[in-house]
Structure formats: structure tokens, C-alpha cells
């Protein structure tokens, strides 16, 4: 899944990529916010189809949402998986020849998409119950769910299950974090480590120092960061968003009843971040895209995301069987959202280069 392992390049890369794209100004004139939900539903049925990017069936349980939209409204679905930066670049490049309608991008990329003129406004009928931090002022982007950086542990390899960054540092197993040069998920793992050791969005040094120590021990896994390698037991622990880690845990046991994996939020600290939908301003099927966002923010859509272990952005009552599979709430006590997005954006621009020079260069 490209969405997971190459979610997004740093913001600077995204902007430089977009700078070379064609497309021109949007020609979209549809005012979705002026329509009632019933009007959108009827027009979406006429659209008959929706093509998404970065919203594959296996990510955060999108599959149930797409199946229910088709069952309820007759709107068929197809997805092309890609990173956040690639989604925005595609919308920009295709322009009036748009083939895609809606995308799911990392929280920091919502404002980027709006700035690049590739978003169509739609607040949904759930606007008032969406937290202010999770939405643009008029619906250019809306966060549907968020995740927390966690650690997936292979208990067949790791003799003493860790509970903290410090435990991992003192272990003797391979540690996988992913491609910090390309993946948002991996970048946030470094940020989480930085916060755990006194850093923050503007001071990533403690995070780089932490992983450099692991690299110097010869324990930093430099292989491809894939679900298959984790399942095979090639690493002892892997840093993943909670919804990915929990999904993997269950899938591994389903594939092999003898598998033994656990997931925890590091005791010292962790970081949280969301993903937001962006409706392509050039879409040929604006009503189907609006209907999809409407359903994603509905109670049913939010529960579907929770079934995929993502934290819903709205305060909805989750079924007991869904709650039972989640990490206990008390483990999230020291987890927080990004507090200084502008500072993090600047840090992320050079993080990939610094990772190569200050961590990978010391790997044994």
C-alpha cells in the first residue's frame, strides 16, 4: 500500500513538485454548500460513480464506506493509491481533464491543496460537530480521522515487551521506522521520539539523536518497510500509526494463529495527526464526491473508520466490539496533536536530508 509506506514527501517537496505542474486556475463553479443533502444525493446518483485517490480498501477500513455508498446510493467506486503530494500534483496536472474526484491527504497537506487551488468547498451537514482544529473555515478540507504514533511488537522475537522509547533503546532487536525521506508516518515517528526526549516541532534534534543511537548499535532496519517483512519476523518492533499497527496485528493472527503481536503507545510521549478529504476542484462528479464526504463524516462513516482502528474526528458512540479492539484510553495520556504546524512544516523540509546525514550515516 503506497498510502502507508510513501504517504507524503515533506511539504517543501510537495510545493516544488506542484510548481512544475500545469493546469491553471480552477473552472469549478458548483456551490456545494448551497445545496441540501437530499439535493446532493439525487445529483450523486446521476453522477453514478466516484474515483478516489489515496483511499484504498485496506486503509482505515475504507472498504465498508465505499460498499455502503454503492449499496445505498448506487454510486460505484474505484481508488488509485498514492501519496498526499502525488494526489495534489495529480489534481493540478490533470486540471480540466480530471479523472479523479476526491482524495485523502495528511493533515498538513489540506492547506497546501487549498493554496494550490485544487479544492472544492463542502462543509457537510455535520459541520457544527467537527472540531475547529479539524476543518478549514469553509470546507476546502475536513479531517475525518486521526492516528497516534505507536509501536508494533513481535513478541516471538522481543523477549521483554517494551513500553517506552527507553525500553526500545535498551533492547537487542531490529527496529523499523520506515523511509523518513518520503513517508509522513516515519517523519512523525522521529517527531514523537524528539518530544519524548525534550524536543518539539522546531527542535527535532533529540529524535535524530535517539535513532542515531539505535543505528550505531546496528539495530536500525534499512530494508523495505513492508507489512510482509514485519509479518515474517524480520524486525522486532516497527513504528506505525495506531490504526495501521492494530490492523496488522489482527491480520497477522488471522493469517497465522500462532503469531503474537502487541501494540503500545510509548509511555514518555507520542504525536497525533489526522487525514483530511479534499474534493478535486476540477472533478467531473462533484456531487458524488460531496456525498462521499458527507457519508465519511456521518455516524456510520465514522464508525467504519473506527473499525479500521482510526480515531473518529466526531464524538460518536462506538459499538462495544469496536471499543474492545482499541488500545486502552489511558495509554494516550501523553500523546498530543501537533502544536506548532508552521514550525513542523519548516522542520519537515530538511528532515529527510538530516536523517541521511545524522542517522543513516551511522548505521552498521
Coordinates of C-alpha atoms in Angstrom, one line a residue:
X1 CA 0.0 0.0 0.0
X2 CA 1.7 3.2 -1.2
X3 CA -0.6 5.2 1.1
X4 CA 1.1 3.7 4.1
X5 CA 4.7 3.4 3.1
X6 CA 5.1 6.5 1.0
X7 CA 2.3 8.7 2.4
X8 CA 3.8 12.0 1.5
X9 CA 7.1 13.8 0.9
X10 CA 7.9 16.8 3.0
X11 CA 5.9 19.9 2.4
X12 CA 8.8 21.6 0.6
X13 CA 8.9 18.7 -1.9
X14 CA 5.2 18.9 -2.4
X15 CA 5.4 22.5 -3.2
X16 CA 8.3 22.1 -5.5
X17 CA 6.6 19.3 -7.3
X18 CA 3.4 21.4 -7.8
X19 CA 5.4 24.3 -9.0
X20 CA 6.2 22.4 -12.2
X21 CA 2.6 21.3 -12.8
X22 CA 0.2 22.7 -15.4
X23 CA -3.5 23.2 -15.0
X24 CA -4.1 26.8 -14.5
X25 CA -7.0 28.2 -12.4
X26 CA -10.0 26.1 -11.5
X27 CA -13.1 26.3 -13.6
X28 CA -15.3 24.8 -11.0
X29 CA -18.5 26.8 -10.4
X30 CA -20.5 24.4 -8.3
X31 CA -21.6 25.7 -4.9
X32 CA -22.0 22.5 -2.9
X33 CA -22.6 24.4 0.3
X34 CA -25.8 25.9 -1.3
X35 CA -27.3 22.5 -1.8
X36 CA -29.3 20.4 0.7
X37 CA -28.1 16.9 1.5
X38 CA -31.1 15.5 -0.4
X39 CA -30.2 17.5 -3.5
X40 CA -26.6 16.3 -3.3
X41 CA -27.8 12.7 -3.0
X42 CA -30.0 12.9 -6.1
X43 CA -27.3 14.5 -8.2
X44 CA -24.7 12.0 -6.9
X45 CA -26.9 9.2 -8.1
X46 CA -26.8 10.8 -11.6
X47 CA -23.0 11.0 -11.3
X48 CA -23.2 7.3 -10.7
X49 CA -19.5 6.8 -9.9
X50 CA -16.7 8.2 -7.8
X51 CA -12.9 7.8 -8.3
X52 CA -10.7 8.4 -5.3
X53 CA -7.0 8.7 -4.7
X54 CA -5.2 7.5 -1.5
X55 CA -8.3 5.9 -0.1
X56 CA -7.8 2.1 -0.7
X57 CA -10.0 -0.6 0.8
X58 CA -7.3 -1.7 3.2
X59 CA -6.5 1.7 4.8
X60 CA -8.6 2.6 7.9
X61 CA -11.4 0.3 6.6
X62 CA -12.4 2.5 3.7
X63 CA -13.9 -0.6 2.1
X64 CA -17.1 -0.6 4.2
X65 CA -17.7 3.0 3.4
X66 CA -17.4 2.5 -0.3
X67 CA -19.5 -0.6 -0.2
X68 CA -22.3 1.2 1.8
X69 CA -22.3 4.2 -0.5
X70 CA -22.7 1.9 -3.5
X71 CA -25.4 -0.1 -1.8
X72 CA -27.4 2.9 -0.5
X73 CA -27.0 5.3 -3.5
X74 CA -25.8 3.2 -6.4
X75 CA -22.5 5.1 -6.7
X76 CA -19.7 2.8 -7.8
X77 CA -16.2 3.3 -6.6
X78 CA -12.6 2.9 -7.7
X79 CA -9.4 4.0 -6.0
X80 CA -5.8 4.7 -7.1
X81 CA -3.4 4.6 -4.1
X82 CA -0.8 7.3 -3.9
X83 CA 0.9 9.7 -1.5
X84 CA -0.5 13.0 -0.4
X85 CA 1.9 15.0 -2.5
X86 CA 1.1 12.9 -5.5
X87 CA -2.7 13.4 -5.0
X88 CA -2.4 17.2 -5.1
X89 CA 0.0 17.1 -8.0
X90 CA -2.4 14.9 -10.0
X91 CA -5.3 17.2 -9.4
X92 CA -3.2 20.1 -10.5
X93 CA -1.7 18.4 -13.6
X94 CA -5.0 16.9 -14.9
X95 CA -6.8 20.2 -14.4
X96 CA -10.0 20.3 -16.6
X97 CA -9.2 16.8 -17.8
X98 CA -9.8 15.4 -14.3
X99 CA -10.3 11.7 -13.8
X100 CA -10.4 11.7 -10.0
X101 CA -12.9 13.2 -7.7
X102 CA -11.7 13.1 -4.0
X103 CA -8.5 12.3 -2.1
X104 CA -7.4 11.7 1.5
X105 CA -4.2 13.6 2.4
X106 CA -2.1 14.1 5.6
X107 CA -3.3 16.9 7.8
X108 CA -0.5 19.3 6.8
X109 CA -1.4 18.9 3.1
X110 CA -5.0 20.2 3.4
X111 CA -3.9 23.8 3.5
X112 CA -1.4 23.1 0.7
X113 CA -4.2 21.7 -1.5
X114 CA -6.3 24.8 -0.8
X115 CA -3.4 27.1 -1.6
X116 CA -2.8 25.3 -4.9
X117 CA -6.4 25.8 -5.9
X118 CA -7.4 22.2 -6.2
X119 CA -10.1 22.0 -3.6
X120 CA -13.9 22.4 -3.8
X121 CA -15.7 23.6 -0.7
X122 CA -18.2 21.5 1.1
X123 CA -18.9 21.7 4.8
X124 CA -21.3 18.7 5.1
X125 CA -24.3 18.7 7.4
X126 CA -22.1 17.7 10.3
X127 CA -20.1 20.9 10.3
X128 CA -21.0 22.1 13.8
X129 CA -19.9 18.8 15.4
X130 CA -16.5 18.8 13.7
X131 CA -13.8 20.4 16.0
X132 CA -12.4 23.7 14.8
X133 CA -8.9 22.3 14.5
X134 CA -10.1 19.7 12.1
X135 CA -11.6 21.8 9.4
X136 CA -11.0 24.7 7.1
X137 CA -13.2 27.8 7.5
X138 CA -15.5 26.9 4.6
X139 CA -14.8 23.3 3.9
X140 CA -11.9 23.2 1.5
X141 CA -10.6 20.3 3.6
X142 CA -12.0 18.4 6.6
X143 CA -10.2 15.9 8.8
X144 CA -12.2 12.7 9.1
X145 CA -10.0 10.7 11.4
X146 CA -6.6 10.8 13.2
X147 CA -4.0 8.5 14.4
X148 CA -1.3 8.2 17.1
X149 CA 2.2 7.0 16.7
X150 CA 2.5 3.6 18.3
X151 CA 4.9 0.6 18.3
X152 CA 4.0 -2.8 16.9
X153 CA 5.9 -5.6 18.7
X154 CA 6.6 -9.1 17.5
X155 CA 6.6 -10.9 20.9
X156 CA 8.1 -14.0 19.3
X157 CA 11.3 -12.0 18.8
X158 CA 11.2 -9.5 21.6
X159 CA 11.8 -11.3 24.9
X160 CA 10.7 -8.4 27.1
X161 CA 7.8 -6.4 25.6
X162 CA 8.8 -2.7 25.7
X163 CA 6.6 0.1 26.9
X164 CA 8.6 3.1 26.1
X165 CA 11.2 4.7 23.8
X166 CA 13.8 4.0 26.5
X167 CA 12.9 0.3 26.6
X168 CA 13.4 0.1 22.9
X169 CA 16.8 1.8 23.1
X170 CA 17.9 -0.8 25.6
X171 CA 16.7 -3.7 23.5
X172 CA 18.6 -6.1 21.3
X173 CA 16.2 -6.5 18.3
X174 CA 15.9 -4.7 15.0
X175 CA 13.9 -1.5 14.9
X176 CA 11.9 -0.4 11.7
X177 CA 10.8 3.2 11.3
X178 CA 10.4 3.5 7.5
X179 CA 11.7 6.0 4.9
X180 CA 12.0 9.3 6.7
X181 CA 12.8 11.0 3.4
X182 CA 9.5 10.1 1.9
X183 CA 6.9 8.9 4.4
X184 CA 4.9 11.2 6.7
X185 CA 4.4 8.2 9.1
X186 CA 8.2 7.8 9.5
X187 CA 8.7 11.5 10.0
X188 CA 6.2 11.6 12.8
X189 CA 8.0 8.7 14.5
X190 CA 11.1 10.9 14.7
X191 CA 9.0 13.8 16.0
X192 CA 7.4 11.5 18.7
X193 CA 10.9 10.5 19.8
X194 CA 12.0 14.1 19.8
X195 CA 9.1 15.1 22.1
X196 CA 9.8 12.1 24.4
X197 CA 13.3 13.5 25.0
X198 CA 12.5 17.2 25.3
X199 CA 12.2 18.3 21.7
X200 CA 9.3 19.7 19.8
X201 CA 8.2 20.7 16.3
X202 CA 11.0 23.2 16.0
X203 CA 13.7 21.0 17.7
X204 CA 13.9 17.6 16.1
X205 CA 17.5 17.0 17.4
X206 CA 16.5 14.6 20.3
X207 CA 14.6 12.4 17.8
X208 CA 17.5 12.2 15.4
X209 CA 19.9 11.5 18.3
X210 CA 17.6 8.7 19.5
X211 CA 17.6 6.9 16.2
X212 CA 21.3 7.5 15.7
X213 CA 22.0 5.6 18.9
X214 CA 19.9 2.7 17.5
X215 CA 21.7 2.9 14.2
X216 CA 25.1 2.9 15.9
X217 CA 24.0 -0.3 17.7
X218 CA 23.4 -1.9 14.3
X219 CA 19.7 -2.3 15.1
X220 CA 18.1 0.2 12.7
X221 CA 16.4 -1.8 9.9
X222 CA 17.3 -0.4 6.5
X223 CA 15.2 -2.8 4.4
X224 CA 12.0 -2.0 2.7
X225 CA 9.3 -1.1 5.2
X226 CA 6.6 -3.5 4.3
X227 CA 3.8 -5.4 6.0
X228 CA 5.2 -8.7 4.7
X229 CA 8.7 -8.2 6.2
X230 CA 7.1 -7.3 9.6
X231 CA 4.9 -10.4 9.4
X232 CA 7.9 -12.6 8.5
X233 CA 9.7 -11.5 11.7
X234 CA 12.5 -9.6 10.1
X235 CA 12.1 -6.8 12.7
X236 CA 11.3 -6.8 16.4
X237 CA 9.4 -3.5 16.6
X238 CA 8.0 -1.2 14.0
X239 CA 6.8 2.4 14.4
X240 CA 3.3 2.8 12.9
X241 CA 0.1 4.8 13.3
X242 CA -2.1 3.0 15.7
X243 CA -4.8 2.2 13.1
X244 CA -2.1 0.5 10.9
X245 CA -0.5 -1.3 13.8
X246 CA -3.7 -2.7 15.2
X247 CA -4.9 -3.7 11.8
X248 CA -1.7 -5.5 11.1
X249 CA -1.8 -7.2 14.5
X250 CA -5.2 -8.7 13.8
X251 CA -4.3 -9.6 10.2
X252 CA -1.1 -11.4 11.2
X253 CA -3.0 -13.5 13.8
X254 CA -5.7 -14.3 11.2
X255 CA -3.0 -15.5 8.8
X256 CA -1.2 -17.5 11.5
X257 CA -3.0 -18.3 14.8
X258 CA 0.4 -18.8 16.4
X259 CA 1.5 -15.2 15.7
X260 CA 2.0 -13.0 18.7
X261 CA 2.0 -9.2 18.2
X262 CA 1.1 -6.4 20.5
X263 CA 0.8 -2.6 20.2
X264 CA 1.6 0.2 22.6
X265 CA 1.8 4.0 22.8
X266 CA 5.2 4.9 24.2
X267 CA 4.9 6.0 27.8
X268 CA 7.1 9.1 27.6
X269 CA 5.1 10.8 24.7
X270 CA 3.7 10.4 21.3
X271 CA 2.3 12.5 18.5
X272 CA -1.1 12.5 16.7
X273 CA -2.1 13.6 13.3
X274 CA -5.1 13.5 11.1
X275 CA -6.0 12.8 7.5
X276 CA -8.4 15.1 5.6
X277 CA -10.6 14.7 2.5
X278 CA -10.1 17.1 -0.4
X279 CA -12.6 17.3 -3.2
X280 CA -11.0 18.0 -6.6
X281 CA -12.0 21.4 -7.8
X282 CA -11.9 20.1 -11.4
X283 CA -14.0 17.0 -10.7
X284 CA -16.5 15.9 -13.3
X285 CA -18.5 14.3 -10.5
X286 CA -18.8 16.9 -7.7
X287 CA -22.0 15.6 -6.2
X288 CA -20.7 12.0 -5.8
X289 CA -17.6 13.5 -4.1
X290 CA -19.7 15.6 -1.8
X291 CA -21.8 12.6 -0.9
X292 CA -18.7 10.6 -0.1
X293 CA -17.5 13.3 2.3
X294 CA -21.0 13.6 3.8
X295 CA -21.0 9.8 4.5
X296 CA -17.5 9.8 5.8
X297 CA -18.4 12.4 8.5
X298 CA -21.7 10.6 9.3
X299 CA -22.0 8.4 12.4
X300 CA -21.9 5.3 10.1
X301 CA -18.8 6.6 8.3
X302 CA -17.0 7.5 11.5
X303 CA -17.8 4.0 12.9
X304 CA -16.4 2.4 9.8
X305 CA -13.1 4.3 10.2
X306 CA -13.0 3.2 13.9
X307 CA -13.5 -0.4 12.7
X308 CA -10.2 0.2 10.9
X309 CA -8.7 1.4 14.2
X310 CA -8.7 5.1 13.3
X311 CA -9.9 7.7 15.8
X312 CA -13.1 9.4 14.5
X313 CA -12.9 13.1 14.5
X314 CA -16.5 13.5 15.6
X315 CA -17.7 12.3 19.0
X316 CA -19.7 9.3 18.1
X317 CA -20.8 6.3 20.2
X318 CA -18.8 3.3 19.1
X319 CA -20.1 -0.3 19.3
X320 CA -18.6 -2.2 22.3
X321 CA -17.0 -4.8 20.0
X322 CA -15.1 -1.9 18.2
X323 CA -14.0 -0.3 21.5
X324 CA -12.7 -3.7 22.7
X325 CA -10.1 -3.9 20.0
X326 CA -8.7 -0.5 20.6
X327 CA -5.7 0.5 22.7
X328 CA -6.8 1.4 26.2
X329 CA -7.5 5.2 26.5
X330 CA -5.1 5.6 29.4
X331 CA -2.1 4.8 27.1
X332 CA -2.9 8.0 25.2
X333 CA -2.4 10.3 28.2
X334 CA 0.9 11.7 27.0
X335 CA 0.0 11.8 23.3
X336 CA -0.7 15.2 21.7
X337 CA -1.5 16.8 18.4
X338 CA 1.0 19.0 16.5
X339 CA 1.0 22.3 18.4
X340 CA 3.1 24.4 16.0
X341 CA 2.2 23.4 12.4
X342 CA 4.3 26.2 10.9
X343 CA 7.4 25.1 12.8
X344 CA 6.8 21.5 11.9
X345 CA 6.5 22.3 8.2
X346 CA 9.9 24.0 8.3
X347 CA 11.4 21.1 10.2
X348 CA 10.0 18.6 7.8
X349 CA 11.6 20.3 4.8
X350 CA 15.1 19.3 5.9
X351 CA 14.3 16.2 8.0
X352 CA 14.9 13.8 5.1
X353 CA 18.4 15.2 4.5
X354 CA 19.3 15.3 8.2
X355 CA 18.1 11.7 8.6
X356 CA 20.6 10.6 5.9
X357 CA 23.4 12.6 7.4
X358 CA 22.8 12.2 11.1
X359 CA 21.3 8.7 11.3
X360 CA 21.8 6.5 8.3
X361 CA 25.4 7.6 8.0
X362 CA 26.0 5.9 11.4
X363 CA 24.2 2.7 10.7
X364 CA 26.2 -0.5 11.0

